[in-house]
Coordinates of C-alpha atoms in Angstrom, one line a residue:
X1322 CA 46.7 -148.9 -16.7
X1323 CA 49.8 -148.5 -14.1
X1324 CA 50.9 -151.8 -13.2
X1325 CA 53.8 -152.7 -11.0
X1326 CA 56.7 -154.1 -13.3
X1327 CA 57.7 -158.2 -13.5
X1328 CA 60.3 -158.8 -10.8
X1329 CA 62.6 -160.4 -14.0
X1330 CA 62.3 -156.7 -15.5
X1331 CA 63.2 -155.2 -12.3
X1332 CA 66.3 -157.9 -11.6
X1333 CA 67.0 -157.0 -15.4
X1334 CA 67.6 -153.5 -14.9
X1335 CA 69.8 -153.8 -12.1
X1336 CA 72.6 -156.4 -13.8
X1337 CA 73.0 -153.4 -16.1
X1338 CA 75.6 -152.0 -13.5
X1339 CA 73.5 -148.5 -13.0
X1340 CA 74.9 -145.1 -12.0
X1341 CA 71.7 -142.8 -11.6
X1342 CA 71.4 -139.3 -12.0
X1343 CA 69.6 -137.6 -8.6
X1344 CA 68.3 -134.1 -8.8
X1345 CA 67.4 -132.2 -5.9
X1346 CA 67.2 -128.6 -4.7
X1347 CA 70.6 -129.0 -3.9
X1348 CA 71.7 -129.6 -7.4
X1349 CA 72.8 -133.3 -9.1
X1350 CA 74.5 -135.8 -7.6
X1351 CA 75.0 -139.6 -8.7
X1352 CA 74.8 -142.7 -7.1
X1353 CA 75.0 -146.5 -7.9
X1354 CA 71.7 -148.9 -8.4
X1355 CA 72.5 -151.7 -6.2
X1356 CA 69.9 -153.0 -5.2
X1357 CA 65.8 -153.9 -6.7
X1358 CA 64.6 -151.1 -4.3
X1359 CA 66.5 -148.5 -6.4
X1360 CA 65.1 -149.6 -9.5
X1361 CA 61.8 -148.5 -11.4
X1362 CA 58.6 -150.0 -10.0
X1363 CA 56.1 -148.5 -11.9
X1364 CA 55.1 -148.5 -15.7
X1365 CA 51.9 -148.2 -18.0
X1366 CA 52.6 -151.7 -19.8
X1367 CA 50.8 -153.2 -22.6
X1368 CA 48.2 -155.9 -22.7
X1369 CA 46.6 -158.1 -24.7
X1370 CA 46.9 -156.9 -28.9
X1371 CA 46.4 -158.7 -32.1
X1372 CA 46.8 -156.8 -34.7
X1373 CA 45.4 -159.2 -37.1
X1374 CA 42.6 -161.0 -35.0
X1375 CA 41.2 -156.7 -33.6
X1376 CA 42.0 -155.0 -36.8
X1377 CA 42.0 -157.6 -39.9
X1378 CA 45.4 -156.7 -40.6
X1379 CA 46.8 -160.3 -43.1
X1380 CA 48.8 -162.4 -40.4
X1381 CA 51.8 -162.5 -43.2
X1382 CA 51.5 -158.6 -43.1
X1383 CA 51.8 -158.3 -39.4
X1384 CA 54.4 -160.3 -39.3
X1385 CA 56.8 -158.3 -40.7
X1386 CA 55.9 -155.1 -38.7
X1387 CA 57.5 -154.3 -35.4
X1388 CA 55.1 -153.5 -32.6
X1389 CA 55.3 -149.6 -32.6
X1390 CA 54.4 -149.7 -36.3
X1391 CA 51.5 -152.4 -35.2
X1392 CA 50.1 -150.0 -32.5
X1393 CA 50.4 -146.9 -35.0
X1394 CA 48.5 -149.0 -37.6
X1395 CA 45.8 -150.2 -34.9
X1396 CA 44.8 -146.3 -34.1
X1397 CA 45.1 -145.3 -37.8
X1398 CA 42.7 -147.9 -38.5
X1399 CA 40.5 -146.7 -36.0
X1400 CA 41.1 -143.0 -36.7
X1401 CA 39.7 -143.6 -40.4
X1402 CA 36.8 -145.3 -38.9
X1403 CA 36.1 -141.8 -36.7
X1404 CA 36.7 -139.9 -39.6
X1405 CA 34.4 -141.6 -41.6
X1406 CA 36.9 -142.5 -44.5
X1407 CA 36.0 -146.0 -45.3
X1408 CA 38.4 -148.5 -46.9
X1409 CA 36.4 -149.9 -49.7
X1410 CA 37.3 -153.4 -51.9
X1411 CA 39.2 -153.1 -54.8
X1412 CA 39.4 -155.4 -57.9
X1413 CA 42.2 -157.0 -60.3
X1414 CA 41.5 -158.0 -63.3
X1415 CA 42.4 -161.6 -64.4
X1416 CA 43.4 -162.9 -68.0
X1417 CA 40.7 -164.0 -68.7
X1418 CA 38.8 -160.0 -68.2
X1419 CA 36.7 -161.0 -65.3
X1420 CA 37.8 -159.4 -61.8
X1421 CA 38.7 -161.1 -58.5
X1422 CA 38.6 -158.9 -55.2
X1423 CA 42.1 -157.9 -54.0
X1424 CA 41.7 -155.6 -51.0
X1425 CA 40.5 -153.0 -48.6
X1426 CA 41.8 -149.7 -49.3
X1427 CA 41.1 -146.1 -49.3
X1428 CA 38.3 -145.3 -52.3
X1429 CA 40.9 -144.3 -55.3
X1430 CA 39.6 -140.2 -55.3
X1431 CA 40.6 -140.3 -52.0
X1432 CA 44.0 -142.1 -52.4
X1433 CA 46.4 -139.6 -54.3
X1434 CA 44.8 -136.5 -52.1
X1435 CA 46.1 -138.5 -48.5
X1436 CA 49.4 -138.3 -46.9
X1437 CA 51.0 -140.2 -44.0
X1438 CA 53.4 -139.9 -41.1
X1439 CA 54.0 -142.1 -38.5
X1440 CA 55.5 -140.4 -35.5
X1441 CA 57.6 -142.7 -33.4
X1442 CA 61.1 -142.2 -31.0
X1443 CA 61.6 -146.3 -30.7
X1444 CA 60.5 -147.7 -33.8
X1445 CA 62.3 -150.9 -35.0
X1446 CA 64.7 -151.1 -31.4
X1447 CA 62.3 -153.9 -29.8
X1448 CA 62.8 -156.1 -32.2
X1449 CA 66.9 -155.9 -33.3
X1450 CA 67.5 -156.4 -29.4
X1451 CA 65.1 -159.4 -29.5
X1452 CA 67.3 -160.6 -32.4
X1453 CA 70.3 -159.9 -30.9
X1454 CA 69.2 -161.5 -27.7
X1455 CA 68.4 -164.5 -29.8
X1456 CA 71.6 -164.8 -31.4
X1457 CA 73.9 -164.3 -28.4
X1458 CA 71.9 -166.8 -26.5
X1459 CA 72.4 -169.6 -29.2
X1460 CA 75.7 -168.6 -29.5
X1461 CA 76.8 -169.2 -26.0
X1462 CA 75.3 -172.0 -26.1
X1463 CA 77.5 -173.4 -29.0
X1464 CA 80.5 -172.1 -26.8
X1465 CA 79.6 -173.7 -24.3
X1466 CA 78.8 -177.3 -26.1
X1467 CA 82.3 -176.2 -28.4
X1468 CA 84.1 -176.4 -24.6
X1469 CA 82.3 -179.5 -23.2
X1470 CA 83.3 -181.2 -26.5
X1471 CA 87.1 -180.5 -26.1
X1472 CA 86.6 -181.3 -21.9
X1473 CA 85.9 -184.7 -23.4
X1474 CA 88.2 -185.8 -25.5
X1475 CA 90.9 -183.8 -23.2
X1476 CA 90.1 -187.0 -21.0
X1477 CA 90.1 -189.6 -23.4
X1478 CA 89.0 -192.6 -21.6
X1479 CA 90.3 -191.4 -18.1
X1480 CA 87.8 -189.9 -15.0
X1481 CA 85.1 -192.4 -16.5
X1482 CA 82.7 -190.7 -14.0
X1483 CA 83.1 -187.3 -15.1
X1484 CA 83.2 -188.2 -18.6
X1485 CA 79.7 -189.0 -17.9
X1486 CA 78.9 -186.3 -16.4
X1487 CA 80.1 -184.4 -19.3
X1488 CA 78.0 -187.0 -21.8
X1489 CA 74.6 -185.7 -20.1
X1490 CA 75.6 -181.8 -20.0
X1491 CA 76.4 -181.7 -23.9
X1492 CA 73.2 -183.8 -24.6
X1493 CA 70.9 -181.3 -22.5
X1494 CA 73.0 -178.9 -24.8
X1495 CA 72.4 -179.9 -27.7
X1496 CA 68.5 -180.6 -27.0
X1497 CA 68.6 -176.7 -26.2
X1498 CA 70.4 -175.3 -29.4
X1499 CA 68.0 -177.6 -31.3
X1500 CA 65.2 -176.1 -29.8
X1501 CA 66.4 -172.7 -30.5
X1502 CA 68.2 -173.6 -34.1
X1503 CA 68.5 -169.7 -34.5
X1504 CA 68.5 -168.3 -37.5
X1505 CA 69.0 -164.9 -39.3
X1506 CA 64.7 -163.9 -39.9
X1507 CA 65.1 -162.4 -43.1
X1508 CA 62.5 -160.3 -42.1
X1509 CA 64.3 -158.5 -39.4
X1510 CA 64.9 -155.0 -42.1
X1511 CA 61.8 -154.5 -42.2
X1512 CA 60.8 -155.0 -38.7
X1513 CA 63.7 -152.6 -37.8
X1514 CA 63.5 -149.9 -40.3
X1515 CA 61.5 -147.5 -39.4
X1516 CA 58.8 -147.9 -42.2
X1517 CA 55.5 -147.5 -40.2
X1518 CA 54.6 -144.4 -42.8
X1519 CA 54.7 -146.5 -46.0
X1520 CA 53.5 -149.8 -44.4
X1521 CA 50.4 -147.9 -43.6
X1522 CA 50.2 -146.2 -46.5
X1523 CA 50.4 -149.2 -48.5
X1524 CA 48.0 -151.1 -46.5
X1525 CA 44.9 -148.5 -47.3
X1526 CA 46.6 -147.2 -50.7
X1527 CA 47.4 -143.7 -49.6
X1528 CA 49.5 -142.0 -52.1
X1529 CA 50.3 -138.8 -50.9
X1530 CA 52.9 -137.4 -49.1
X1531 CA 54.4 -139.9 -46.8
X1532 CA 57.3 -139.5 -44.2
X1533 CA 58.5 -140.4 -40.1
X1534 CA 59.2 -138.2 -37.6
X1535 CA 60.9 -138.3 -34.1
X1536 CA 60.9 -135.7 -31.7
X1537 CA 61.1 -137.7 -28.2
X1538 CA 57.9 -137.2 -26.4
X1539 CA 56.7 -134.4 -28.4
X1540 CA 56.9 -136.6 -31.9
X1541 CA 53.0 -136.2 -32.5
X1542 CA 52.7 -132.9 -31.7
X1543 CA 55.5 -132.3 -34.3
X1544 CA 53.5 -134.4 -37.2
X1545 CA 50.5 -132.1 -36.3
X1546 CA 52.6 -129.3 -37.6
X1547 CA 54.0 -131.0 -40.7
X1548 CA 50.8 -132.0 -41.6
X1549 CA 49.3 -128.1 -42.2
X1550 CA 52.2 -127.1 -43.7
X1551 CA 51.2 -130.3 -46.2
X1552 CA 48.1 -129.0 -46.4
X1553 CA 48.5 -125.0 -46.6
X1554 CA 51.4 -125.6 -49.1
X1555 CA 48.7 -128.2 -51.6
X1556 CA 50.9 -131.3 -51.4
X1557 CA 47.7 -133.2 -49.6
X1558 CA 43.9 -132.6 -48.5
X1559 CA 44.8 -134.5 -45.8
X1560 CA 47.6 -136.5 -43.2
X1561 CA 46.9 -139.6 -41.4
X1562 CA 49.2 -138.9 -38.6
X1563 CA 49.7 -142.6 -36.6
X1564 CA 52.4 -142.4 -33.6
X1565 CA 53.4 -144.9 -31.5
X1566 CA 55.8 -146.6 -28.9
X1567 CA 56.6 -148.9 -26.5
X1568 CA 59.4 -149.3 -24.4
X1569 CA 57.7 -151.0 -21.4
X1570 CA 58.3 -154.2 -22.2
X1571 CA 61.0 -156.9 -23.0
X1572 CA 63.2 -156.4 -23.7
X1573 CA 63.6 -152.5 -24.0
X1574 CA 63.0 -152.1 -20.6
X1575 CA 65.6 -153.3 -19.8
X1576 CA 67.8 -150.7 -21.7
X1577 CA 65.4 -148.3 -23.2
X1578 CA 63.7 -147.5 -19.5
X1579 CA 66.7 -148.4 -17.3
X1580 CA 68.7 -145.5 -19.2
X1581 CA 65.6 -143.3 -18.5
X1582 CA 66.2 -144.3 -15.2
X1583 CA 69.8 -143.5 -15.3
X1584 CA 69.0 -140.0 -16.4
X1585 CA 67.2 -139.1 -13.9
X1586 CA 63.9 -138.9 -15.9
X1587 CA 62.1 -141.5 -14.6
X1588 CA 60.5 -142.1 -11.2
X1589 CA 61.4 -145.0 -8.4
X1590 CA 58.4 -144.3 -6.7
X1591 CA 56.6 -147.7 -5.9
X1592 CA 53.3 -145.2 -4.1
X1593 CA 51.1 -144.0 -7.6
X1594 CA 50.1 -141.1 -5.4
X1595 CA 53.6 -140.6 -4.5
X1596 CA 54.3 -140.9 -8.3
X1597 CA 51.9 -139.2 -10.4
X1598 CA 52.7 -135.6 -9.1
X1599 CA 52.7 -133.3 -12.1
X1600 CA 54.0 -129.5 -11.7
X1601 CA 54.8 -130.4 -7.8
X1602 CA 57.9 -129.5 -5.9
X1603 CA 57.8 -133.6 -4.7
X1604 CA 58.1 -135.0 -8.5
X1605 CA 61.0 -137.3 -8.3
X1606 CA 60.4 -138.2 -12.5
X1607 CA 58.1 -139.7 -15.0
X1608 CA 56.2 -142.8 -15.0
X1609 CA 57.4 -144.7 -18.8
X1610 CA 54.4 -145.5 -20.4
X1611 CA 53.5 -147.2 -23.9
X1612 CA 50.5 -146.2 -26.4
X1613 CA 49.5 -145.3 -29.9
X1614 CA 47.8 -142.4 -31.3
X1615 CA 46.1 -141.4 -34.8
X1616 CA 44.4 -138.1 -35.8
X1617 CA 43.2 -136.9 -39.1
X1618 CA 44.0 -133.9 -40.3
X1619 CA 42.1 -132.2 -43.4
X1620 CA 41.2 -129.0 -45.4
X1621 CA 38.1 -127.9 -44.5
X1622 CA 36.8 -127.9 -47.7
X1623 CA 37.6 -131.6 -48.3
X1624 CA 35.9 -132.7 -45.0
X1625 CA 32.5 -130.6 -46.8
X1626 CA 33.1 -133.0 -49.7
X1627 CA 32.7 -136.3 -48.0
X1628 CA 29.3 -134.7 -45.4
X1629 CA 31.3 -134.4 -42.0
X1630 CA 32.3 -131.9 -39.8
X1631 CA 35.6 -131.6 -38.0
X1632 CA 35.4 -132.1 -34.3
X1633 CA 38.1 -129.3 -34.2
X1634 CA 40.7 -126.8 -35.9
X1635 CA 44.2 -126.5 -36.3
X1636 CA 44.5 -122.8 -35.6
X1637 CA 48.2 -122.6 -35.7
X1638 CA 51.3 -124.5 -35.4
X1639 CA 55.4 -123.6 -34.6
X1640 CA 58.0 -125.8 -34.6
X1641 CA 61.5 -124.5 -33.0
X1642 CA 64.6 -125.7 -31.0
X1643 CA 66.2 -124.1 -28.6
X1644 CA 69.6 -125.2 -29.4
X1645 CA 70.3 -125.2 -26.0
X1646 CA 70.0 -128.7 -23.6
X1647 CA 68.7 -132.3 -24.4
X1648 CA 67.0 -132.3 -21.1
X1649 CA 66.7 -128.8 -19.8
X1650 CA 64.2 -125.9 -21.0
X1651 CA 65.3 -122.5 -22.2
X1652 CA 62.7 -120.7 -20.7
X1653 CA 63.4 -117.4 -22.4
X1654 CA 63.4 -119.1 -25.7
X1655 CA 59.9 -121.4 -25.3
X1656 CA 58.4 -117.9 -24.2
X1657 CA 59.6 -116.4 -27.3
X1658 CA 58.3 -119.6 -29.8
X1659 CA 54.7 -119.2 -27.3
X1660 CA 54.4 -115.5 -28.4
X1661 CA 55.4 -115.6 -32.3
X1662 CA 52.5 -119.0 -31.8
X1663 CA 49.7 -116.8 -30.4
X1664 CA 50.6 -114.0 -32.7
X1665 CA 50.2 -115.9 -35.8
X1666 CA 46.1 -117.0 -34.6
X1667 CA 45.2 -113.9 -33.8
X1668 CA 46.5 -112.7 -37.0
X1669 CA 45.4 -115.3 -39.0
X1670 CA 41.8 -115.4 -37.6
X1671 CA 40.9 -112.0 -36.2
X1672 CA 41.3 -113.4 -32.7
X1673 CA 42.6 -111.5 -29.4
X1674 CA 44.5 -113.7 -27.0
X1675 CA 42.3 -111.9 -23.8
X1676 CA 39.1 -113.4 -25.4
X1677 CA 40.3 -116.9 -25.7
X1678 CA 42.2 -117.5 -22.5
X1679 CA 39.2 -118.3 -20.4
X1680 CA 38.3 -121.0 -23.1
X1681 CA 42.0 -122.6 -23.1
X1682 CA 44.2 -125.0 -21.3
X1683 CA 48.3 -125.4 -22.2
X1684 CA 49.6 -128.4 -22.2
X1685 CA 53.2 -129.3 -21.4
X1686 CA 55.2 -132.1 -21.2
X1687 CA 58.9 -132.1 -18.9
X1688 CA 60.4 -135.6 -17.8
X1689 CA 61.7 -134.4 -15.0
X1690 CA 62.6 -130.5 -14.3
X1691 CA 61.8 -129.0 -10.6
X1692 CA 59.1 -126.9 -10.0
X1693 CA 59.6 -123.0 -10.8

């Protein structure tokens, strides 16, 4: 799912006047992106998706959601499915005492017991700069007609053949600010808020709980945690945690993942084997990516209630900061936050870290920081 990014996005990123951050053994240095060979080749970029045609989601609904909230809502969807919580048809009554099907959501002993959080680091962005985009490109072009306008009548009746000339420009003109006729889409708050938690919530009619979180790349990994402290503390039985994000496209490529680039975080490696090189003294960066994720997390005791088993269990969870670098580890620290993790588990469940090491695998995730 690594495909080689549109030339346009490529020539995109480089009119953005680039300074790039380069790390090597050596230390830092910086140097200028000047030309399409010094820009990002690589991305994991999204395909066909229709929210409403896969999923069922109302057209009108979709409409106002950005796409992180529609990817989030996609896997959440399909998360419930796994879990086997079903979405069942609920009824309004009319005046006249008869009822008339409203819609699909959660079964209502299920509904106040459910929490939500949608875990996203770009929700909302894609679609303010598509609105800005919109607006600056209708407005130059009403500069531009504004200027042709007083071109003409700065003539008045002299240079008949430029006049003409003039004559076709502003009518191509105003063909093109017809076509655009921009304006404000009252929908745009909601589309840039980042209100993927009660959108989904609302959509299946859980009442629980219900929040967003950002934490970069590690955003899901930091719902997981909120979510037991939901349930251990009694506010829920269970968290639909649905993440997602995309940045790979158009047009937050073109600032999102050509400031990644700028960093220093993300690879210019057009080779995928060249690329893809994880905990290796050649990584050069990260390969930006786009996806969505949902999980379901629930007390034991209310998975029993419904007939199912868990496929897994949340043993223990830590949340800390370092307080020390947006993009650089304190080692001492995350060994520290590692310890007090493990120590909590084998407390909590009678387990010794000797006897489960053979059984695990850690899991880390570093945009960019040289092999040590």
């Amino acid at each position: 799912m690594i495909e080689p990014l549109p030339l346009e996005v490529r020539q995109s990123m480089l009119q953005r006047r680039i300074i790039r951050l380069i790390k090597s053994d050596n230390g830092a240095e910086v140097q200028p992106v000047e030309d399409l060979e010094q820009t990002v080749k690589l991305a994991g970029q999204r395909g066909r998706f229709d929210l409403s045609a896969d999923f069922g989601v109302p057209a009108e609904r979709v409409e106002a959601l950005d796409i992180s909230t529609q990817l989030a809502m996609a896997a959440g969807i399909e998360a419930l499915r796994d879990a086997g919580i079903p979405l069942v048809m609920h009824y309004r009554p009319t005046s006249v005492g008869t009822y008339l099907p409203d819609r699909w959501r959660l079964p209502p002993a299920l509904a106040d017991e459910t929490g939500v959080i949608f875990a996203s680091a770009f929700p909302g962005l894609i679609e303010l700069a598509r609105e800005i985009e919109d607006f600056y490109q209708y407005e130059t072009l009403r500069r531009q007609l504004d200027t042709l306008y007083a071109l003409l009548e700065q003539l008045s009746g002299t240079a008949p053949e430029v006049a003409s000339n003039l004559r076709a420009q502003i009518t191509t003109l105003e063909r093109q600010l017809e076509e655009r006729d921009y304006h404000l889409d009252r929908r745009l708050v909601f589309r840039a808020l980042s209100m993927g938690h009660s959108q989904f919530a609302e959509y299946i009619g859980a009442r629980g709980p219900n929040t967003h979180v950002n934490a970069a790349c590690a955003s899901t990994t930091h719902a997981l945690a909120l979510a037991e402290d939901w349930i251990r503390q009694g506010r829920c039985r269970r968290v639909i945690i649905i993440a997602g994000d995309d940045v790979t496209s158009n047009p937050l490529m073109s600032w999102i993942g050509a400031s990644l680039m700028a960093s220093g975080a993300a690879t210019i490696e057009g080779d995928l084997r060249q690329a893809v090189l994880p905990f290796d003294r050649r990584r050069n960066g990260m390969i930006m990516g786009m996806g969505a994720a949902a999980l379901v997390v629930e007390s034991e005791d209310a998975v029993r209630e419904r007939g199912m088993r868990g496929i897994c269990e949340v043993l223990a969870t830590d949340i800390a900061n370092s307080a020390y670098h947006g993009t650089r580890l304190d080692v001492t620290h995350v060994s520290e936050i590692m310890e007090r993790l493990v120590c909590t588990a084998e407390r909590r469940f009678g387990l010794a870290r000797a006897a489960m090491a053979p059984q695990m695998v850690f899991v880390s995730h570093e945009t960019y920081t040289p092999a040590r």
